[in-house]
Coordinates of C-alpha atoms in Angstrom, one line a residue:
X1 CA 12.2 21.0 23.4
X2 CA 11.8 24.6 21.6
X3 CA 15.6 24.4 20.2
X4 CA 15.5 20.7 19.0
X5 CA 12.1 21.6 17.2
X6 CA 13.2 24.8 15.3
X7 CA 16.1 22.4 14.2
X8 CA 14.2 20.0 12.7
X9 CA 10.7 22.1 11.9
X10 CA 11.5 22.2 8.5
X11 CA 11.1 18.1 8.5
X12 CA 8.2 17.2 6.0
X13 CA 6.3 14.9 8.6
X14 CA 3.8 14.3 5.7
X15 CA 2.2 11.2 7.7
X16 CA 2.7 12.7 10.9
X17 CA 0.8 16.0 10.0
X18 CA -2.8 14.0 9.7
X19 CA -2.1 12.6 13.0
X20 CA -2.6 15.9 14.4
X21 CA -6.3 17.0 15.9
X22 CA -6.7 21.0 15.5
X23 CA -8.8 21.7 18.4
X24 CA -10.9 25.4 18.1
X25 CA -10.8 27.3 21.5
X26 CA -13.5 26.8 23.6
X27 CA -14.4 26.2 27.3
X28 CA -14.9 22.7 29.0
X29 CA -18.6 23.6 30.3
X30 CA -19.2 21.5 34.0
X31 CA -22.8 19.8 33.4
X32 CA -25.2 21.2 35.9
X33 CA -28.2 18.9 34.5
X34 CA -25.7 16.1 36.0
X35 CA -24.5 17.6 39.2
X36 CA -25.6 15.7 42.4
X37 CA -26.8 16.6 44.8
X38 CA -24.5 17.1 48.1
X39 CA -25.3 17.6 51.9
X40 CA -22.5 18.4 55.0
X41 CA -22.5 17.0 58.4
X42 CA -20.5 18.8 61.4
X43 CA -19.5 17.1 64.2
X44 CA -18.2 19.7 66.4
X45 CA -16.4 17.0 69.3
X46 CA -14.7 15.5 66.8
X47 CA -13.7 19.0 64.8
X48 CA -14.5 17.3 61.3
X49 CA -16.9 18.5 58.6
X50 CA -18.0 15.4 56.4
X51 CA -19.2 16.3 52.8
X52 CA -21.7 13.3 51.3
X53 CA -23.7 12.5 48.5
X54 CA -27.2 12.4 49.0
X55 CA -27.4 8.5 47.7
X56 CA -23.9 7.7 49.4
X57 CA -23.7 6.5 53.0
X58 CA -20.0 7.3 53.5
X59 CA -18.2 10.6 53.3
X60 CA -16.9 12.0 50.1
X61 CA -14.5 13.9 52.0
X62 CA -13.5 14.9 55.4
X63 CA -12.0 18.2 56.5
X64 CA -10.9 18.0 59.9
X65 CA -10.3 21.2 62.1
X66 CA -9.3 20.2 65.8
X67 CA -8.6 22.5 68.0
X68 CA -4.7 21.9 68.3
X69 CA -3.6 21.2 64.8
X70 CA -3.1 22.2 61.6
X71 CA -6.4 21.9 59.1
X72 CA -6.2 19.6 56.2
X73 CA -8.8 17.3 54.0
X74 CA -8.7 13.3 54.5
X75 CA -9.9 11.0 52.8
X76 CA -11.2 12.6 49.6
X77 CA -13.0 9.1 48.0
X78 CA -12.4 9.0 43.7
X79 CA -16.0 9.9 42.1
X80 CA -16.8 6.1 41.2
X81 CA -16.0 4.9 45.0
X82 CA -12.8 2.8 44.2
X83 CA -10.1 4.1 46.2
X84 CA -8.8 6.8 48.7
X85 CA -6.8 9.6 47.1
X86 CA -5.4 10.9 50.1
X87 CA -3.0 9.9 52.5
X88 CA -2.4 11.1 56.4
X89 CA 0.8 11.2 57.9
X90 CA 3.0 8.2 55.6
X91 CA 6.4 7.2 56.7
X92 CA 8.3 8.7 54.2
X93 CA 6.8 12.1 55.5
X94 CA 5.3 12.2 58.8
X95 CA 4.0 15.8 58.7
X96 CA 2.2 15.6 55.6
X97 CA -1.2 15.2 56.3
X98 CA -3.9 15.0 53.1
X99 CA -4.4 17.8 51.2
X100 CA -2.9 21.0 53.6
X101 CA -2.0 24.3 53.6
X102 CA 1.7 25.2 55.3
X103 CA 4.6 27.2 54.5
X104 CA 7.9 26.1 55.3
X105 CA 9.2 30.1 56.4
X106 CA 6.9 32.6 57.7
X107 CA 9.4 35.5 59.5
X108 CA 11.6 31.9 59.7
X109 CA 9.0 29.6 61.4
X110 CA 8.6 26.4 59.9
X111 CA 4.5 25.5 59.4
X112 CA 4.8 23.0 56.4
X113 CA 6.6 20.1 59.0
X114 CA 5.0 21.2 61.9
X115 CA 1.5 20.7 62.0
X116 CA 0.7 20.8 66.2
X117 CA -0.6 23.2 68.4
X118 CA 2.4 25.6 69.2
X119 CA 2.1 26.4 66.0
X120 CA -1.4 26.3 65.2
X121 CA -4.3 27.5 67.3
X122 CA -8.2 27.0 65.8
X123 CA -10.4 30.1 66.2
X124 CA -13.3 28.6 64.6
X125 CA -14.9 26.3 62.0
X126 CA -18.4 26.7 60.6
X127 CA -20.3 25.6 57.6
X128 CA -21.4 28.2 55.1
X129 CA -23.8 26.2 52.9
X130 CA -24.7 22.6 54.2
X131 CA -26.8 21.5 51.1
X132 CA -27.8 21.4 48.1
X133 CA -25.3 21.4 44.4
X134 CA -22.7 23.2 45.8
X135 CA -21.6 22.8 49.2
X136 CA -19.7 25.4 51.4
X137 CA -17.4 25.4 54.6
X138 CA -14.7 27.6 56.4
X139 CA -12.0 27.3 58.9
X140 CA -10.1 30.0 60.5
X141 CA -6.6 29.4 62.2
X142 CA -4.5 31.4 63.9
X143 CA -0.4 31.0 63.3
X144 CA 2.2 31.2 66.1
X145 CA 5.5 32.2 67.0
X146 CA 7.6 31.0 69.4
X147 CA 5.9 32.9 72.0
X148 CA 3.1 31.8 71.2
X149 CA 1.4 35.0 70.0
X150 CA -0.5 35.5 66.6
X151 CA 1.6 36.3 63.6
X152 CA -1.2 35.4 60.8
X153 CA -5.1 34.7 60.9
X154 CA -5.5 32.5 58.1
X155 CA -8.7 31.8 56.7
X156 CA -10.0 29.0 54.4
X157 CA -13.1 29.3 52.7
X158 CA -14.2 25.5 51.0
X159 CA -16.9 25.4 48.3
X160 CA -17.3 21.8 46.1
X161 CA -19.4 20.2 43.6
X162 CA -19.6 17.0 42.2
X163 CA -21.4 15.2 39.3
X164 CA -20.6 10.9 38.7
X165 CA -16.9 11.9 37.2
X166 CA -16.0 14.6 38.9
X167 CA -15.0 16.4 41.6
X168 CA -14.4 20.0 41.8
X169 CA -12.8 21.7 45.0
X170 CA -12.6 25.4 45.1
X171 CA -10.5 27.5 47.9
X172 CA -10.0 31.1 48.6
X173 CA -7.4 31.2 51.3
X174 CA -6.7 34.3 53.0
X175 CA -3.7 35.5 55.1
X176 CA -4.1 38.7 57.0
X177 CA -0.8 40.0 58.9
X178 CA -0.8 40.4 62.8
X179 CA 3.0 41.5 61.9
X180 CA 5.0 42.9 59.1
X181 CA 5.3 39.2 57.3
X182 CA 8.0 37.9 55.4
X183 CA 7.5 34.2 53.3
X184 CA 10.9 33.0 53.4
X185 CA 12.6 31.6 50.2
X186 CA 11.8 27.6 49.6
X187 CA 11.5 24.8 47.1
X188 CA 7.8 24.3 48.9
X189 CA 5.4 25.7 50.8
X190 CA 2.1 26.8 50.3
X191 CA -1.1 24.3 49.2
X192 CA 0.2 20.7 49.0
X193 CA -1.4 17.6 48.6
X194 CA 0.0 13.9 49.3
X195 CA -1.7 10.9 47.6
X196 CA -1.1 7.2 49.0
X197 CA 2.1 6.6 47.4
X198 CA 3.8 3.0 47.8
X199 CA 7.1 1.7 46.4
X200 CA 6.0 0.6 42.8
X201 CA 3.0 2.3 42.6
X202 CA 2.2 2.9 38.9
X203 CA 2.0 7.1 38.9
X204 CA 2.6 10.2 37.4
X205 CA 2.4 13.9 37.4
X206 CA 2.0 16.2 34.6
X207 CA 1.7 19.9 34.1
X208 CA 0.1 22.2 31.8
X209 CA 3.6 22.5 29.6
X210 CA 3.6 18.3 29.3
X211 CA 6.3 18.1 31.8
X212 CA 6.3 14.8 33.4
X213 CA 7.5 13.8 36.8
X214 CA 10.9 15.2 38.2
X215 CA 10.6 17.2 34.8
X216 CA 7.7 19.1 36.4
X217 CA 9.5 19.5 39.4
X218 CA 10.5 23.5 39.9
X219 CA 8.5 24.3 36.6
X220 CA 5.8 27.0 36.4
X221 CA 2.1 26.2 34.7
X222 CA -1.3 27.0 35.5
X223 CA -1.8 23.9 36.2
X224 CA -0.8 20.5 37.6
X225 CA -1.9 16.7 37.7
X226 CA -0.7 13.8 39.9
X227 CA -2.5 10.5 39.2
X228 CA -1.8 7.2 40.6
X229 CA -2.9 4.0 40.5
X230 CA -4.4 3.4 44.5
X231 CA -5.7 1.1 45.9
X232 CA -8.6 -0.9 44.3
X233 CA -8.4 0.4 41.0
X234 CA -7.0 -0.4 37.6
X235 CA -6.7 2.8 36.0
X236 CA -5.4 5.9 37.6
X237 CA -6.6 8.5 39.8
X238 CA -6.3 11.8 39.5
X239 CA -6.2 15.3 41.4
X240 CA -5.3 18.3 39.3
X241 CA -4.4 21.7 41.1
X242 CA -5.1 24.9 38.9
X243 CA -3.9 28.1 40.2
X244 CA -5.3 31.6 39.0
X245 CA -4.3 34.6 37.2
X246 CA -5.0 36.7 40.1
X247 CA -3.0 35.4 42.3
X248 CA 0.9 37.0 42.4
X249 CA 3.6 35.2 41.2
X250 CA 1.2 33.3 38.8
X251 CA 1.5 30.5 36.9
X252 CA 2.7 28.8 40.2
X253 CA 6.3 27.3 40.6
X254 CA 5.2 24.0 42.0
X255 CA 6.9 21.4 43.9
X256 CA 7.0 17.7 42.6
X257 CA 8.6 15.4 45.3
X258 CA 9.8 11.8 44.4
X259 CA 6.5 10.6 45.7
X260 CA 4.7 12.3 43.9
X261 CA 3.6 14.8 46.3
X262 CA 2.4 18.5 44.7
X263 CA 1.8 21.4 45.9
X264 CA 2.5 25.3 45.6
X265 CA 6.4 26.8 45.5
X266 CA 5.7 30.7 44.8
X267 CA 8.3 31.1 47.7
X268 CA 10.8 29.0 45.1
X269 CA 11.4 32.6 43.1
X270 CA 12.3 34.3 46.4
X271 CA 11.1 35.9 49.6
X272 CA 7.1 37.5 50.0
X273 CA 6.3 39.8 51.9
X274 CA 2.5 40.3 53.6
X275 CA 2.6 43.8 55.2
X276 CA 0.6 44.2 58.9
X277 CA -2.9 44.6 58.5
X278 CA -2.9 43.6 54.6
X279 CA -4.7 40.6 53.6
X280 CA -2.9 38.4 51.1
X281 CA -5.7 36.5 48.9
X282 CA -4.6 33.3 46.6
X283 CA -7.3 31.3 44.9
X284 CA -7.5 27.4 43.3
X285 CA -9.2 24.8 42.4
X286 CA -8.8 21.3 42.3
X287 CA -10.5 18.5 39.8
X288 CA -10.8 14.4 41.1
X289 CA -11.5 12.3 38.4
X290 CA -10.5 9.2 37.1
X291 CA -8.7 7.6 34.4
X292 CA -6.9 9.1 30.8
X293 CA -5.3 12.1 31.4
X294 CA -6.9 14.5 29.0
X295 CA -4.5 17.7 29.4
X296 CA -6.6 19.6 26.6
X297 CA -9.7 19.2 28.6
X298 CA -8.3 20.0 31.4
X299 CA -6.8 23.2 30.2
X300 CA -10.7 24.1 29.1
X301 CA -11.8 23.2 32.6
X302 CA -9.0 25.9 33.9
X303 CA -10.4 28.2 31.6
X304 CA -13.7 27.7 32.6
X305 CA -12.8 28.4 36.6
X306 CA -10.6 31.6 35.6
X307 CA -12.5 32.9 32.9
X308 CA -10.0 32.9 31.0
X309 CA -10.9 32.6 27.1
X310 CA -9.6 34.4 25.1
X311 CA -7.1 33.2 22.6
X312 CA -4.0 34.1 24.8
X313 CA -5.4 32.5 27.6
X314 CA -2.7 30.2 27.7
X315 CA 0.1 33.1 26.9
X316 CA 1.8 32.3 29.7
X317 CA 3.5 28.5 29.0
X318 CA 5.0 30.7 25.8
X319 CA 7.7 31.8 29.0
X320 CA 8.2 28.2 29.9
X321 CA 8.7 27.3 26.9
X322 CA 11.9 29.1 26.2
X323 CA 13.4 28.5 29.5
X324 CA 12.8 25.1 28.0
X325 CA 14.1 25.7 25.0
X326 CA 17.1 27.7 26.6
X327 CA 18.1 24.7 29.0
X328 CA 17.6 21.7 26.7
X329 CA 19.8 19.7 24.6
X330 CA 20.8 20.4 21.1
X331 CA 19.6 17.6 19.1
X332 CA 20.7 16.6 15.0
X333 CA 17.5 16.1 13.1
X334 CA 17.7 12.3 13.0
X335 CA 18.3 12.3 16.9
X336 CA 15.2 14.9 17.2
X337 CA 13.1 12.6 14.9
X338 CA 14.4 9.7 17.0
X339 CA 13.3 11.6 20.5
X340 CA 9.3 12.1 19.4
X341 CA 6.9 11.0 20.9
X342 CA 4.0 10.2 18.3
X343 CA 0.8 8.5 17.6
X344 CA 0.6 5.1 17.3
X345 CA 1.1 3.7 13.7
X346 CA 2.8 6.8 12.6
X347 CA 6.3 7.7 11.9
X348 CA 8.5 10.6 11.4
X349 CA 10.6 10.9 8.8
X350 CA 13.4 13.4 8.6
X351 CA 13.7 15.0 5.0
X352 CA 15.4 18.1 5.5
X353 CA 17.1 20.3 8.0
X354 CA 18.2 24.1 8.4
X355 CA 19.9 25.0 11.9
X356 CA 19.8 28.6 10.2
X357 CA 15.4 28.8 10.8
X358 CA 14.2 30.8 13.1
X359 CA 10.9 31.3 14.1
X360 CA 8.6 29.4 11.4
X361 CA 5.3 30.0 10.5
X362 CA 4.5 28.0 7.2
X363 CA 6.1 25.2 5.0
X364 CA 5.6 24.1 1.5
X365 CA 6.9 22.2 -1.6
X366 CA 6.3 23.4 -4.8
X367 CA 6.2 22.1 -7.9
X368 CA 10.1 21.8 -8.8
X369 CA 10.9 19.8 -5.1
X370 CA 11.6 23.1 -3.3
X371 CA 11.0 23.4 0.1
X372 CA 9.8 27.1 0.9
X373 CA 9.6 28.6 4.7
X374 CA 7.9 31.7 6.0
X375 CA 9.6 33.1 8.7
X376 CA 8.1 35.6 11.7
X377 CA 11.3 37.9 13.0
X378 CA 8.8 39.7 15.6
X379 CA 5.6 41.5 15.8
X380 CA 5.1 44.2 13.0
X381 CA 3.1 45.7 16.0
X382 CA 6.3 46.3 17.9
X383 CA 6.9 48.9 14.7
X384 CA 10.3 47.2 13.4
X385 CA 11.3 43.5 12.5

């Protein structure tokens, strides 16, 4: 919390400063020596498109495109083989199907909870690139209204690779207007994905800011994780969703559900429009791994699929973190100590306190027991402060 840490930066957490790692920035570079090698299989009566590694018998992942129903991805198998990370159709939420695309408004149609075919008609499915280290595939749907005529042809083009940790999911979707669209203001709607969920399950979700759980929930970042503890497994699994600069309304507003379902929200801000005969293009990319949540890594892993690298790369949680800061709860030192969450075998210690501080850059004793603060008011490239 921004306002509870510039009460309390001034502590002298003289143990707790060498618990810190100070990591230079850099890029999380994916290991093509250790890629595997990947082949597709169609199977046009059925409408599915099975992805497999060449030394695995079953699928890796199934996208399935019948002819009368929304697309979506079930199972998609953890990199080790232990456990499904999907789930199709639960009871607590009957339309979610895997990992989907659907908004909840499109000129008021409801496509997230209604995934059949008077809203959904298939115009094709086709593989791109059916083997080798990167696989490819695309489906193409068209989107109905009530009277049954096309409002939106939306296209999904599917690339992955994998390596014996890891795998990564890329999509461009594309939306191109039959009609003047309008994406109608919602918590949800958009890319979501549904993992197998049970009452108990041990699970959580974390964002690029280090908001957890119903914390995340509404939140913008560039990124998201849910992992969960499925079946056949003692650590967790994960899927992380990163979204891209280029896409509007970036970082994504995503919805966290009390399932742990995630998925896109860009419609949470307000309405969108798509005008007729405009193509709207949003791009992301998912990672499947499992065990520790690493968010730094992860965060280099983003960079590495947006290319973005440069130190301000990550300019954009600075905005979260003073809606944060704006909304949280003003904390005394000893009760800010109190909240933080530290290493193990460390401890804070509060030794002084000014409410006054604002904006520190730098902290110091000197010789005589004085503590002494720089302070940043703003940018001397702004020309005053």
């Amino acid at each position: 919390m921004i306002r509870s840490f510039i009460l309390f930066i001034s502590l002298i957490l003289f143990n707790f400063w060498f618990g810190f790692n100070f990591y230079p920035l850099r890029g999380f570079t994916f290991l093509k020596d250790k890629e595997v090698e990947l082949n597709i299989k169609e199977n046009k009566a059925a409408g599915t498109i099975s992805v497999y590694r060449v030394d695995i018998k079953e699928p890796i992942l199934i996208q399935h495109a019948k002819a009368d129903f929304r697309p979506y991805i079930h199972p998609i198998s953890s990199p080790d083989g232990k456990g499904m990370l999907t789930e199709y159709s639960p009871g607590h939420h009957k339309h979610q199907t895997g990992l989907y695309w659907g908004f909840t408004r499109v000129n008021g149609r409801d496509y997230f909870h209604n995934p059949s075919g008077d809203y959904w008609k298939k115009v094709s499915s086709r593989v791109l690139e059916a083997a080798g280290k990167e696989v490819k595939w695309q489906t193409v749907y068209d989107l109905l209204d009530e009277k049954g005529n096309k409002v939106l042809t939306e296209t999904q083009n599917w690339s992955m690779r994998a390596n014996d940790e890891k795998f990564f999911l890329e999509l461009e979707w594309k939306g191109e207007a039959k009609t003047d669209i309008t994406i109608g203001k919602y918590d949800y709607g958009g890319l979501f994905l549904r993992m197998p969920w049970r009452e108990g399950i041990k699970g959580e979700v974390v964002n690029a800011a280090r908001q957890r759980n119903e914390k995340a929930e509404g939140q913008s970042a560039m990124w998201v994780d849910a992992g969960m503890q499925v079946e056949g497994r003692d650590d967790l699994a994960h899927i992380a969703i990163f979204d891209h600069p280029q896409n509007k309304g970036y970082p994504q507003t995503w919805r966290v559900d009390n399932q742990f379902g995630i998925g896109t929200a860009r419609s949470r801000n307000g309405d969108w429009k798509i005008n007729k005969g405009e193509t709207e293009v949003i791009k992301h990319q998912l990672v499947v791994y499992t065990g520790k949540l690493n968010d730094l890594e992860l965060t280099d892993m983003w960079r590495d699929y947006t290319g973005e690298k440069s130190m301000y790369s990550t300019v954009a949680l600075w905005a979260i973190a003073q809606k944060e800061g704006r909304e949280a709860k003003f904390l005394t030192p000893q009760q800010a100590a109190e909240a933080m969450t530290i290493k193990d075998g460390f401890k804070v210690n509060v030794w002084a306190a000014e409410p006054m501080m604002t904006q520190p850059m730098a902290f110091c004793w000197d010789d005589k027991g004085r503590l002494w603060i720089a302070e940043n008011k703003d940018y001397e490239s702004r020309g005053y402060g």
